Coordinates of C-alpha atoms in Angstrom, one line a residue:
X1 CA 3.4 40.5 19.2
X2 CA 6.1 38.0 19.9
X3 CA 5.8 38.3 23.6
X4 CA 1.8 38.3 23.5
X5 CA 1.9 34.4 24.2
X6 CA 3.5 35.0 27.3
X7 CA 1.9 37.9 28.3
X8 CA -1.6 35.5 27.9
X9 CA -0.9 33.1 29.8
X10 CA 0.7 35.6 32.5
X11 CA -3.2 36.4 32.4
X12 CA -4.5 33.6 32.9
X13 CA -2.3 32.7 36.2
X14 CA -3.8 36.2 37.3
X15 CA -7.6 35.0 36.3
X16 CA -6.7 31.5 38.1
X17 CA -5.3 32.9 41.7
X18 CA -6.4 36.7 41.5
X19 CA -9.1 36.0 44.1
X20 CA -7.2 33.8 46.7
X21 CA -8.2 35.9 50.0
X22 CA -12.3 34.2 48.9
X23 CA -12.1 31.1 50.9
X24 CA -15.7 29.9 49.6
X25 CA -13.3 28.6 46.7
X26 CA -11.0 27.1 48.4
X27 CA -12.3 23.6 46.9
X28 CA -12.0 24.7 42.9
X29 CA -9.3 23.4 41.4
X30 CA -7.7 27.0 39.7
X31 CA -6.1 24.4 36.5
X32 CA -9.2 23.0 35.5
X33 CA -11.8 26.2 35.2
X34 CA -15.5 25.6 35.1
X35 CA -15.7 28.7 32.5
X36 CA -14.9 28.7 29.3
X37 CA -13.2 32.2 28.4
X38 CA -13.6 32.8 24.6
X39 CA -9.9 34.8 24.5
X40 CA -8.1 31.9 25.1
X41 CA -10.1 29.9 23.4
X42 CA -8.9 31.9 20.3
X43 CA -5.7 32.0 21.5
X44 CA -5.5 28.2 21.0
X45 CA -7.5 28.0 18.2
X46 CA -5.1 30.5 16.4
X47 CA -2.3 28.8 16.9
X48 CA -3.2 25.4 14.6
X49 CA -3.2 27.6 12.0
X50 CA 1.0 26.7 11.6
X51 CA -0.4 23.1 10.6
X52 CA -0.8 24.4 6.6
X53 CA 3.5 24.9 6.9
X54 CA 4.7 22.5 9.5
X55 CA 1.9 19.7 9.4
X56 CA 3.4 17.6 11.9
X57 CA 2.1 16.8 15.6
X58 CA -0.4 20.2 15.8
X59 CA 0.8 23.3 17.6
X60 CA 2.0 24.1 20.2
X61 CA 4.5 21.3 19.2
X62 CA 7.6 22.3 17.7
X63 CA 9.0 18.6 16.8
X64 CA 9.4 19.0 13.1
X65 CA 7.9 15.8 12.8
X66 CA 7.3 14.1 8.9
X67 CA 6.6 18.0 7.4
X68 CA 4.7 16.5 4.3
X69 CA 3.7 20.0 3.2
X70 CA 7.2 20.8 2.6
X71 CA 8.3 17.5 1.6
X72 CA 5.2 16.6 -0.9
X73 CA 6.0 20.1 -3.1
X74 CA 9.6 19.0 -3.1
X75 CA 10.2 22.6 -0.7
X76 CA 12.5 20.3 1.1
X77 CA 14.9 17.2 0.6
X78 CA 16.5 15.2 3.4
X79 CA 20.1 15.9 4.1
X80 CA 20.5 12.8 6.5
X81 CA 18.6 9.9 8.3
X82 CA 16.1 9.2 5.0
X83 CA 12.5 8.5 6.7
X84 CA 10.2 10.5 5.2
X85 CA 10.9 10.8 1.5
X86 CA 10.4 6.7 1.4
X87 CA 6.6 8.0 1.7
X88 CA 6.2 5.2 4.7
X89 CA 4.4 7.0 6.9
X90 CA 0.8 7.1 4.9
X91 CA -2.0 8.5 7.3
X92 CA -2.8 11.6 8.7
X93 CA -4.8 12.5 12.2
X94 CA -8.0 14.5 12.1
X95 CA -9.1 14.1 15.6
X96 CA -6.5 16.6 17.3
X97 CA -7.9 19.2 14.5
X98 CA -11.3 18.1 15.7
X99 CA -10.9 18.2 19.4
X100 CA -8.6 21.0 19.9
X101 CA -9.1 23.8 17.1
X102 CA -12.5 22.9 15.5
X103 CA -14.3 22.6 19.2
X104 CA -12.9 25.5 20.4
X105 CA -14.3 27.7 17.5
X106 CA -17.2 25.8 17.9
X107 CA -18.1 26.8 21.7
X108 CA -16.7 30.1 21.0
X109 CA -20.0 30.5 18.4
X110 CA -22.1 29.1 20.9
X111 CA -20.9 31.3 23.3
X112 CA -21.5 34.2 21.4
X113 CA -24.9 33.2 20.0
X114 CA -26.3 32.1 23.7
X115 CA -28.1 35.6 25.1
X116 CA -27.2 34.2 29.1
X117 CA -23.6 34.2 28.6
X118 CA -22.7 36.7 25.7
X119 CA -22.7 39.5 27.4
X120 CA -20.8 38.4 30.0
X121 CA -17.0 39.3 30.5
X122 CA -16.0 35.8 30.0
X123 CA -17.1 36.2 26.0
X124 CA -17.3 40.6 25.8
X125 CA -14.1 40.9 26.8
X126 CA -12.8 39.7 23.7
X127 CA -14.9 41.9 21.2
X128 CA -18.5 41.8 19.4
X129 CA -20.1 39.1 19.5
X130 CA -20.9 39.2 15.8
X131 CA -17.1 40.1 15.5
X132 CA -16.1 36.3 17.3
X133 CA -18.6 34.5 15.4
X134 CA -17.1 35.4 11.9
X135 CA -13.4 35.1 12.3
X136 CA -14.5 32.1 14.6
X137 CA -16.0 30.7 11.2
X138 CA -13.8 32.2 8.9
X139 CA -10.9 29.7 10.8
X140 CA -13.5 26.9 11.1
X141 CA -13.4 27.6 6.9
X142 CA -9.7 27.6 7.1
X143 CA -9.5 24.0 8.8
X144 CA -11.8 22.0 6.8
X145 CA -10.7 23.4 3.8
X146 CA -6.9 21.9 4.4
X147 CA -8.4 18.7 5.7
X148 CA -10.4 18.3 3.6
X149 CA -8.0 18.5 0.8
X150 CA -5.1 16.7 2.9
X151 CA -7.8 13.4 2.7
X152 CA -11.0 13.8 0.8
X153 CA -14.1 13.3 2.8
X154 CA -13.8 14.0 5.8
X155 CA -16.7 15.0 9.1
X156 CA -18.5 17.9 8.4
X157 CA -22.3 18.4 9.2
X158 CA -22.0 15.9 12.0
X159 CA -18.7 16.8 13.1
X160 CA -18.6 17.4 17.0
X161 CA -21.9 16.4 17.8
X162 CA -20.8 13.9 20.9
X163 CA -22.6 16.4 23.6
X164 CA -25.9 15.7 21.5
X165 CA -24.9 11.2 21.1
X166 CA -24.2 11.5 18.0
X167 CA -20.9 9.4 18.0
X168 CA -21.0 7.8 14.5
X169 CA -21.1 10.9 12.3
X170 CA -20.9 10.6 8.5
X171 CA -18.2 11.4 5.9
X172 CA -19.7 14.4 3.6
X173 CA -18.5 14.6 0.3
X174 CA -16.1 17.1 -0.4
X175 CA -18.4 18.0 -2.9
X176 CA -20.8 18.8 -0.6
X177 CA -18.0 20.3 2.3
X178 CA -16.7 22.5 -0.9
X179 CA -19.9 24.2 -0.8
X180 CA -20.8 24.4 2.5
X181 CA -17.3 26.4 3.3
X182 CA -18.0 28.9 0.3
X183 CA -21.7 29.6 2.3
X184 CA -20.3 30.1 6.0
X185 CA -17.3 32.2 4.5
X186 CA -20.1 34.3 2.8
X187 CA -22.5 34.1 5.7
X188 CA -19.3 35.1 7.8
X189 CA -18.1 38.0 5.5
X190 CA -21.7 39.8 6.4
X191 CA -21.4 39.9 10.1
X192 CA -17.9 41.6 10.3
X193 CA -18.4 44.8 11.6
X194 CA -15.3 47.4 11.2
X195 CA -16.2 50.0 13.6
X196 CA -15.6 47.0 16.1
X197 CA -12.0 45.6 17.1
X198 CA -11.3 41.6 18.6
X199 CA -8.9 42.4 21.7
X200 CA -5.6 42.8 20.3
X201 CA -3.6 41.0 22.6
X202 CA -5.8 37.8 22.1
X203 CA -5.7 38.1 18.5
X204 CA -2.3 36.9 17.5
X205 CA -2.7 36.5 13.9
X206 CA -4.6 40.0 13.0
X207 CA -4.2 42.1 16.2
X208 CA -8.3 42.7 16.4
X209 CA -8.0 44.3 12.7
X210 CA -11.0 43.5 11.1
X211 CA -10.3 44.6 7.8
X212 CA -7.8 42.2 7.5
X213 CA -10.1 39.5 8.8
X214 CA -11.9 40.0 5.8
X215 CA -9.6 39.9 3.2
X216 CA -8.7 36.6 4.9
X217 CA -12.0 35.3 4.9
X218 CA -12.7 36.5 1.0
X219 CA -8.7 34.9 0.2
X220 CA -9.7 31.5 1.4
X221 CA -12.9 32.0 -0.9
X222 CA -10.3 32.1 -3.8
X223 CA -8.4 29.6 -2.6
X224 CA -11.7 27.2 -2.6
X225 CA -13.5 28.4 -5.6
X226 CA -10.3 27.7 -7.9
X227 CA -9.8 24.3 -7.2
X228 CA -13.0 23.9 -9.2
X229 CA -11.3 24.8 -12.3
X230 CA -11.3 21.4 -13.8
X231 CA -14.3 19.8 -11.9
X232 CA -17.5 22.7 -11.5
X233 CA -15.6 25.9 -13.8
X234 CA -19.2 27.5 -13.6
X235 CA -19.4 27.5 -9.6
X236 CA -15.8 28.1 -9.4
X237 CA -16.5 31.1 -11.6
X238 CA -18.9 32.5 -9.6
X239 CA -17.5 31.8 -6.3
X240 CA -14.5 33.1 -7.0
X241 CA -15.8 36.6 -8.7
X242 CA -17.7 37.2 -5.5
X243 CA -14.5 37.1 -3.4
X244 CA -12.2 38.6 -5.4
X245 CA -15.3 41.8 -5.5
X246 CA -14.8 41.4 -1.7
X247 CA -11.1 41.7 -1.4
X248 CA -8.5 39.5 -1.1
X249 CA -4.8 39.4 0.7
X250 CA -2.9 41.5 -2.0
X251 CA -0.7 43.5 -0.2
X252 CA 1.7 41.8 2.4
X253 CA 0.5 44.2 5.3
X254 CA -2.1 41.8 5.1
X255 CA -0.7 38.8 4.8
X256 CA -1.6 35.7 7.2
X257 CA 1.4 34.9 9.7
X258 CA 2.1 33.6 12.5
X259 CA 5.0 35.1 14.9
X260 CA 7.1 32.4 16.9
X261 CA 8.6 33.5 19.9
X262 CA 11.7 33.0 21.8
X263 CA 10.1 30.4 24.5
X264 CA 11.0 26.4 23.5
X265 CA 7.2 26.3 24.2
X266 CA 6.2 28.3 20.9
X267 CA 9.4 28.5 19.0
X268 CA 9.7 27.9 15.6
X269 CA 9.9 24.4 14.9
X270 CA 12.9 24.4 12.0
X271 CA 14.7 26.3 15.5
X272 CA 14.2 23.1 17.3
X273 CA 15.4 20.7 14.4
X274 CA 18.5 22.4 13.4
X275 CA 20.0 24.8 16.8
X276 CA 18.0 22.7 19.8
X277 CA 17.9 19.6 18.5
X278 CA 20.9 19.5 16.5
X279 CA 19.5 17.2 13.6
X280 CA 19.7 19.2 10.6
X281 CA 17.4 16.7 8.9
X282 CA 16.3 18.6 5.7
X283 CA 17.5 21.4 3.6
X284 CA 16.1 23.4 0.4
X285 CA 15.5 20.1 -2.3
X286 CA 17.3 20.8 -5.7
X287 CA 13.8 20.8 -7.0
X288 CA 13.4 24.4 -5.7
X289 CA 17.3 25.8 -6.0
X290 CA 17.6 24.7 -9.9
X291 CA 13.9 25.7 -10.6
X292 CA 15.2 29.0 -9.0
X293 CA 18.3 29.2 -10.5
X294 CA 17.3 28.7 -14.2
X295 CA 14.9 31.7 -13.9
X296 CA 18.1 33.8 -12.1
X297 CA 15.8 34.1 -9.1
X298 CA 17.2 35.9 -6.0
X299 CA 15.2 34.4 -4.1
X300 CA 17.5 31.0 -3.4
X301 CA 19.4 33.5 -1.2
X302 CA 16.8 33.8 1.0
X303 CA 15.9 30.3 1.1
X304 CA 19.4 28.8 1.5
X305 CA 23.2 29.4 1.8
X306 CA 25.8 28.4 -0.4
X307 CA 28.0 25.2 0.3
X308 CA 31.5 25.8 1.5
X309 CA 32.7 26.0 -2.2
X310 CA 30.2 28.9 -2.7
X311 CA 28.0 27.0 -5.0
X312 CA 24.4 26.4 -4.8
X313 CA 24.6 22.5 -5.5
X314 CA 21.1 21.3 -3.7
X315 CA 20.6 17.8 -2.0
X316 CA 18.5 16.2 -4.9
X317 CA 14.9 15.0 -3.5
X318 CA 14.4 10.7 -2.1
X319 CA 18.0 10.1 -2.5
X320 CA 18.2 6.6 -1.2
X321 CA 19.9 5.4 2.0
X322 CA 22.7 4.1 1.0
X323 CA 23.9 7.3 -0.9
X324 CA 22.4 10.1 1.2
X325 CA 25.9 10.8 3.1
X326 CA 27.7 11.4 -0.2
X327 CA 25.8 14.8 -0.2
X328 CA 27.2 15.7 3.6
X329 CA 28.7 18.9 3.9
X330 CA 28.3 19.4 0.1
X331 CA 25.0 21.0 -0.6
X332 CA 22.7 24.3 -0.1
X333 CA 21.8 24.6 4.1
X334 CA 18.7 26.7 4.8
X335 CA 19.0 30.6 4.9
X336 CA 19.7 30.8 9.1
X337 CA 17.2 33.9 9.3
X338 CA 14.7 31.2 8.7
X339 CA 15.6 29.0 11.4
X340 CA 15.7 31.9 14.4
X341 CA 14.2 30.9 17.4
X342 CA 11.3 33.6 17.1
X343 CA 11.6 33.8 13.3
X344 CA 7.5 34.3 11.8
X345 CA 6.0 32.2 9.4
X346 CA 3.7 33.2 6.7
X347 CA 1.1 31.1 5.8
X348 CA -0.8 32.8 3.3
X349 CA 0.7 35.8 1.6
X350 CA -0.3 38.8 -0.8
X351 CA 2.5 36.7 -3.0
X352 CA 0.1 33.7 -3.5
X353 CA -3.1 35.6 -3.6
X354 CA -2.5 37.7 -6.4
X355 CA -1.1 34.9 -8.4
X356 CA -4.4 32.8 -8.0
X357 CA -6.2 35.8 -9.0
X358 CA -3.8 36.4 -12.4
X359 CA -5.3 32.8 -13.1
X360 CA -8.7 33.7 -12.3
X361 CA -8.1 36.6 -14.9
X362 CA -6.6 34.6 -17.5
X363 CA -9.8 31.7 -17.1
X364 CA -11.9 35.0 -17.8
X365 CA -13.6 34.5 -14.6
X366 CA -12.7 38.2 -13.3
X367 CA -12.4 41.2 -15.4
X368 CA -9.1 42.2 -14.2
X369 CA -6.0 42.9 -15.4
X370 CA -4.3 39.7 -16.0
X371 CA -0.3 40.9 -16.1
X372 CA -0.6 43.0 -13.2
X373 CA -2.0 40.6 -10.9
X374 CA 1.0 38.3 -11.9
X375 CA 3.3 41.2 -11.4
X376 CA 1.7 42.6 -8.3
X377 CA 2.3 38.3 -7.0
X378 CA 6.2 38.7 -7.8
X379 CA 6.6 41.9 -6.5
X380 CA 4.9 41.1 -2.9
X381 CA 6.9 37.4 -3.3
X382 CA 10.4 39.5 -3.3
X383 CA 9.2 42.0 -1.2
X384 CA 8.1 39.5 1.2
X385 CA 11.4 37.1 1.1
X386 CA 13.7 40.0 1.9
X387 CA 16.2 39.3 -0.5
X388 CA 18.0 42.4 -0.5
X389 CA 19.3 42.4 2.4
X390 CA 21.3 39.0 1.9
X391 CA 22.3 40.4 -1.3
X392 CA 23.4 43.3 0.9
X393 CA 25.4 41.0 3.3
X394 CA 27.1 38.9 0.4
X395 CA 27.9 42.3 -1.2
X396 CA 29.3 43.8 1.6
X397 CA 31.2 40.8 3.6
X398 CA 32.4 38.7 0.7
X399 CA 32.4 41.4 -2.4
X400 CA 34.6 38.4 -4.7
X401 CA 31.8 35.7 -4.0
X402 CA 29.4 37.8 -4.8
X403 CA 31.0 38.8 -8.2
X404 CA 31.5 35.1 -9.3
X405 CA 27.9 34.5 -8.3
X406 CA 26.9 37.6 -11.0
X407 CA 28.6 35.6 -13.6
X408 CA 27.9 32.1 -13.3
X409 CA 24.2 33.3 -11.7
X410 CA 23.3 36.7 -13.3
X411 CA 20.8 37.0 -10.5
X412 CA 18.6 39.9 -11.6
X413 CA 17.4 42.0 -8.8
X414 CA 13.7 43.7 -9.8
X415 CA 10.4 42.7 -10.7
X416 CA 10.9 44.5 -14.1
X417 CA 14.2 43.0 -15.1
X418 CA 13.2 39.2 -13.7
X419 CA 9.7 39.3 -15.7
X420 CA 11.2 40.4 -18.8
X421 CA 13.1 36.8 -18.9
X422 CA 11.1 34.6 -21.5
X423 CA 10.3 31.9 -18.9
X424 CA 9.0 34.0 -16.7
X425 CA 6.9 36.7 -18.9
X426 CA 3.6 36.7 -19.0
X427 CA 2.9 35.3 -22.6
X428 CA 1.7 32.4 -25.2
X429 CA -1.6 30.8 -25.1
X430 CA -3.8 30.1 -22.1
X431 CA -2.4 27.0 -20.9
X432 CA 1.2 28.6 -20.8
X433 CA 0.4 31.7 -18.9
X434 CA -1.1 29.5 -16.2
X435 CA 1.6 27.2 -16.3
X436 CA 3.9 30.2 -15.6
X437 CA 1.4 31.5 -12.9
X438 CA 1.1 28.4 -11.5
X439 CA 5.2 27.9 -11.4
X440 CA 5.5 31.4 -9.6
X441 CA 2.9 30.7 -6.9
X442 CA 5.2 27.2 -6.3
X443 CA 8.9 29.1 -6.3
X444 CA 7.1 31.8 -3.8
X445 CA 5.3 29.4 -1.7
X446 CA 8.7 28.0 0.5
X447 CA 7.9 27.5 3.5
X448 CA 4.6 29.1 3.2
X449 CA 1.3 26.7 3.4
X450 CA 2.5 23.7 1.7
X451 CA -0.9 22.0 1.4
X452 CA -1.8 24.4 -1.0
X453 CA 1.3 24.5 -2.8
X454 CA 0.5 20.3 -2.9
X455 CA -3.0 20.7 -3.6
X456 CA -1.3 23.6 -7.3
X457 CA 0.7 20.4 -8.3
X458 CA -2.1 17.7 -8.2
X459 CA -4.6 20.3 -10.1
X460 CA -2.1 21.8 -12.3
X461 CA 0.7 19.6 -13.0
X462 CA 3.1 22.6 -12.0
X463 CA 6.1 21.8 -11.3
X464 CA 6.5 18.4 -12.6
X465 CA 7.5 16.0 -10.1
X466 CA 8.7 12.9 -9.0
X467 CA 8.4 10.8 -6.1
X468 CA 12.1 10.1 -5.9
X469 CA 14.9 6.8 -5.8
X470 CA 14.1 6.2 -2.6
X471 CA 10.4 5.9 -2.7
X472 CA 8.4 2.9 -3.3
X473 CA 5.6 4.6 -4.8
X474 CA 5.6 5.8 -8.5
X475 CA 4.1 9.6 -8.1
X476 CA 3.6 12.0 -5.3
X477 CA 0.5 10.6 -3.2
X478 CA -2.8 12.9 -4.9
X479 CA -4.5 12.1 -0.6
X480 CA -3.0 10.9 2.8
X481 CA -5.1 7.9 4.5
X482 CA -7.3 8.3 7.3
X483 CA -5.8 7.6 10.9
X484 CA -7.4 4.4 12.4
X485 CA -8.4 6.3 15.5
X486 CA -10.5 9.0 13.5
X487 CA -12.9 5.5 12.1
X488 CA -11.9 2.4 14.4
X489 CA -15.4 3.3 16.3
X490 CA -17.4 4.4 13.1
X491 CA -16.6 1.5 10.6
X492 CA -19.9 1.2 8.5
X493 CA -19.5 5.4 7.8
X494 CA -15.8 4.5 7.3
X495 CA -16.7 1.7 4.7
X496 CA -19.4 3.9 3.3
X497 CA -16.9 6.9 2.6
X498 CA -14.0 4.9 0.8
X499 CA -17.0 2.5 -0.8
X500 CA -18.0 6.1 -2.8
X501 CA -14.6 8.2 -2.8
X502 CA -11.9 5.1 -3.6
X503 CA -9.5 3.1 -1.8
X504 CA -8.2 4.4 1.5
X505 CA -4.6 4.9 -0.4
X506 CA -1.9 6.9 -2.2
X507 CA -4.1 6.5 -5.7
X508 CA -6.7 8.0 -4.7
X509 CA -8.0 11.8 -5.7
X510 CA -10.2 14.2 -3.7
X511 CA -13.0 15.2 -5.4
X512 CA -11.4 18.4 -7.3
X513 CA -8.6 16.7 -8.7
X514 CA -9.2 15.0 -12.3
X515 CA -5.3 15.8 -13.3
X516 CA -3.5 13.5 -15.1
X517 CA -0.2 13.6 -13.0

């Protein structure tokens, strides 16, 4: 899989100049194709899906470039050259999402539903047609959802309608774009067709598995319906049973990642920050390695390494200016197997899915077993973070360090021996065994999708967090604003939108959130 990117667009050099002997074509210009191929449209399309982890400039970029869904969860801290954490930069850009990702899965449906061209090797030669059209909308779903929840109301119905002169659309409600997602996910979920693969060299995420489309598809379904908990329980109830009856990501052969590989053109953007780049900008926030370390969590060692003294002393989060430098040298780096040039990401994992579902057990909305579901969540979140073998390597290279760690630490090293801990168990009322849910989805979900992990703390309160010394702002913003170029051209639908869902700021909650945090 990690040479697949390069092995596509070897392809496409072959499609472009394959037929050079036909001089009738002699006038086409080979890097700007009149027709539309649907694998490469995927191809692209698949790759945005990095923006729920590094939401910077969209993919391909690799500039690490203000990673608010690590820096909003308090995932990360800056080590040096304070910018972000001041929470300056306040708006967030739709239109690439729009004109890159959400119109390619857009003509990739029309493609498929238009009888002249989907039988044709330009569309067939990916898979089924009914196949394209639902992982086509199953990552239309995956999109909106995020955008939506990154800034509220957002395009929807009339989204991408400039072919047909529609070039002042209107916001939807989330409300309304809530609902809409849960109906194309479902609509979606009855088209895949298992006896039939996608090409799997042109699907990067899933290698044509269809199963594991699915699961996806019925995962995001989750992820939507229990958001709801505080605003429509009874439609999140529903929604949600009717996924998890489907089948979610529960297993981490299933999970949703995305493999970097080693070309600067896809690589993986923490690769570019710290080894290309040389910046070294942000580390693991003390947030994260004392939440961690309080619950004897193994899993700081696969997040970050020890300062030169051996300790896991954490760069705290919005240290001002003035003081960040005091912290040089001094604090908990990232784990370097996180920062290889073709290291994967996972977006969303068995880890998180199973620990939304524990909720959705405890809530009463599934009949399922509430403990295992939140054991099943910490067993796939060790499992998936690997921390055995840097256990291994401290064991093995450094024996003393690791024996010191085992007192001050006491890391404990299973599932069985870390849930039987008293903050971590399963127990007390209702509102405590979500709170402990909710704190295990937010210690797993490092470097996983972050807008999620964001979108847990404005719903739930879990962890509690603050904004930081060197912020001018008084919480973590509950929205970013909108970009001027996604409304400069559609003012009165701009007006209308922040007229019905609130100032275009910081203070602002999307439609779900009704927290007080």
């Amino acid at each position: 899989m990690k040479n697949k990117i390069i092995y596509i667009f070897s392809l496409i050099g072959i499609l472009f100049f394959g037929s050079c002997e036909d001089f009738g074509d002699i006038n086409l210009d080979p890097n700007n194709p009149s027709q539309a191929d649907t694998r490469f449209l995927f191809v692209r399309a698949m790759q945005g899906t990095t923006f729920g982890v590094y939401s910077s400039a969209p993919a391909p970029s690799v500039s690490l470039y203000d990673p608010f869904s690590q820096l909003y969860p308090q995932y990360f801290a800056e080590r040096q050259n304070i910018q972000y954490t001041e929470f300056k930069i306040v708006d967030f850009a739709l239109s690439t999402y729009y004109n890159t990702f959400l119109r390619n899965l857009k003509l990739i449906i029309e493609m498929n539903e238009d009888e002249e061209q989907n039988a044709t090797e330009f569309v067939g030669a990916m898979g089924s047609n009914d196949n394209q059209i639902a992982v086509a909308r199953t990552l239309e779903a995956f999109y909106y959802m995020h955008m939506t929840d990154i800034v509220g109301d957002i395009y929807y119905s009339e989204a991408l309608l400039g072919d047909e002169g529609n070039f002042t659309p209107k916001f939807d409600t989330q409300e309304d774009i809530y609902a809409a997602l849960d109906a194309k996910l479902n609509d979606a979920y009855s088209l895949f067709d298992e006896s039939e693969n996608l090409d799997d060299t042109y699907d990067i995420l899933y290698n044509g598995d269809i199963s594991k489309w699915k699961k996806l598809n019925a995962s995001l379904r989750m992820l939507l319906a229990i958001k709801l908990s505080d605003i429509a329980p009874e439609a999140g109830k529903s929604h949600f049973a009717k996924a998890y009856q489907d089948g979610g990501i529960l297993d981490n052969g299933d999970n949703l990642r995305y493999q970097y590989i080693n070309e600067t053109a896809n690589m993986n953007p923490l690769h570019d920050n710290v080894v290309i780049s040389g910046r070294r900008d942000f580390a693991p926030s003390k947030t994260i390695v004392d939440a961690l370390l309080l619950r004897k969590d193994p899993r700081v060692l696969s997040y970050g390494i020890p300062n030169p003294s051996g300790k896991f002393d954490a760069v705290p989060f919005g240290v001002p200016r003035a003081e960040i430098s005091e912290y040089a040298g001094k604090t908990v780096t990232f784990n370097p197997k996180l920062y290889e040039m073709d290291a994967p990401i996972t977006i969303i994992s068995a880890a998180r899915i199973s620990l939304v579902a524990a909720e959705a057990a405890v809530r009463g909305w599934i009949s399922a077993d509430a403990a295992a579901l939140y054991k099943n969540g910490i067993e796939m979140s060790f499992q998936e973070k690997d921390f055995a073998s840097d256990v291994a390597g401290y064991q093995n290279s450094d024996p003393d360090l690791w024996e010191s760690w085992e007192t001050e630490y006491g890391f404990v090293l299973t599932a069985d021996d870390y849930l039987a801990q008293p903050q971590v168990a399963l127990t007390g009322t209702t509102a405590e065994k979500i709170e402990k849910i909710a704190m295990q989805r937010w210690l797993n979900g490092f470097l996983e999708d972050g807008i999620e992990a964001w979108s847990d703390w404005r719903r739930l309160n879990v962890p509690v967090l603050d904004p930081g010394r060197a912020a001018e702002i008084t919480h973590v913003p509950y929205r970013r604003q909108y970009y001027l170029i996604d409304y400069e051209t559609n003012m009165d639908n701009y007006k209308a939108a922040i007229g019905a869902q609130g100032a275009d700021n910081f203070d602002t909650r999307v439609w779900w959130d009704v927290a007080n945090n």
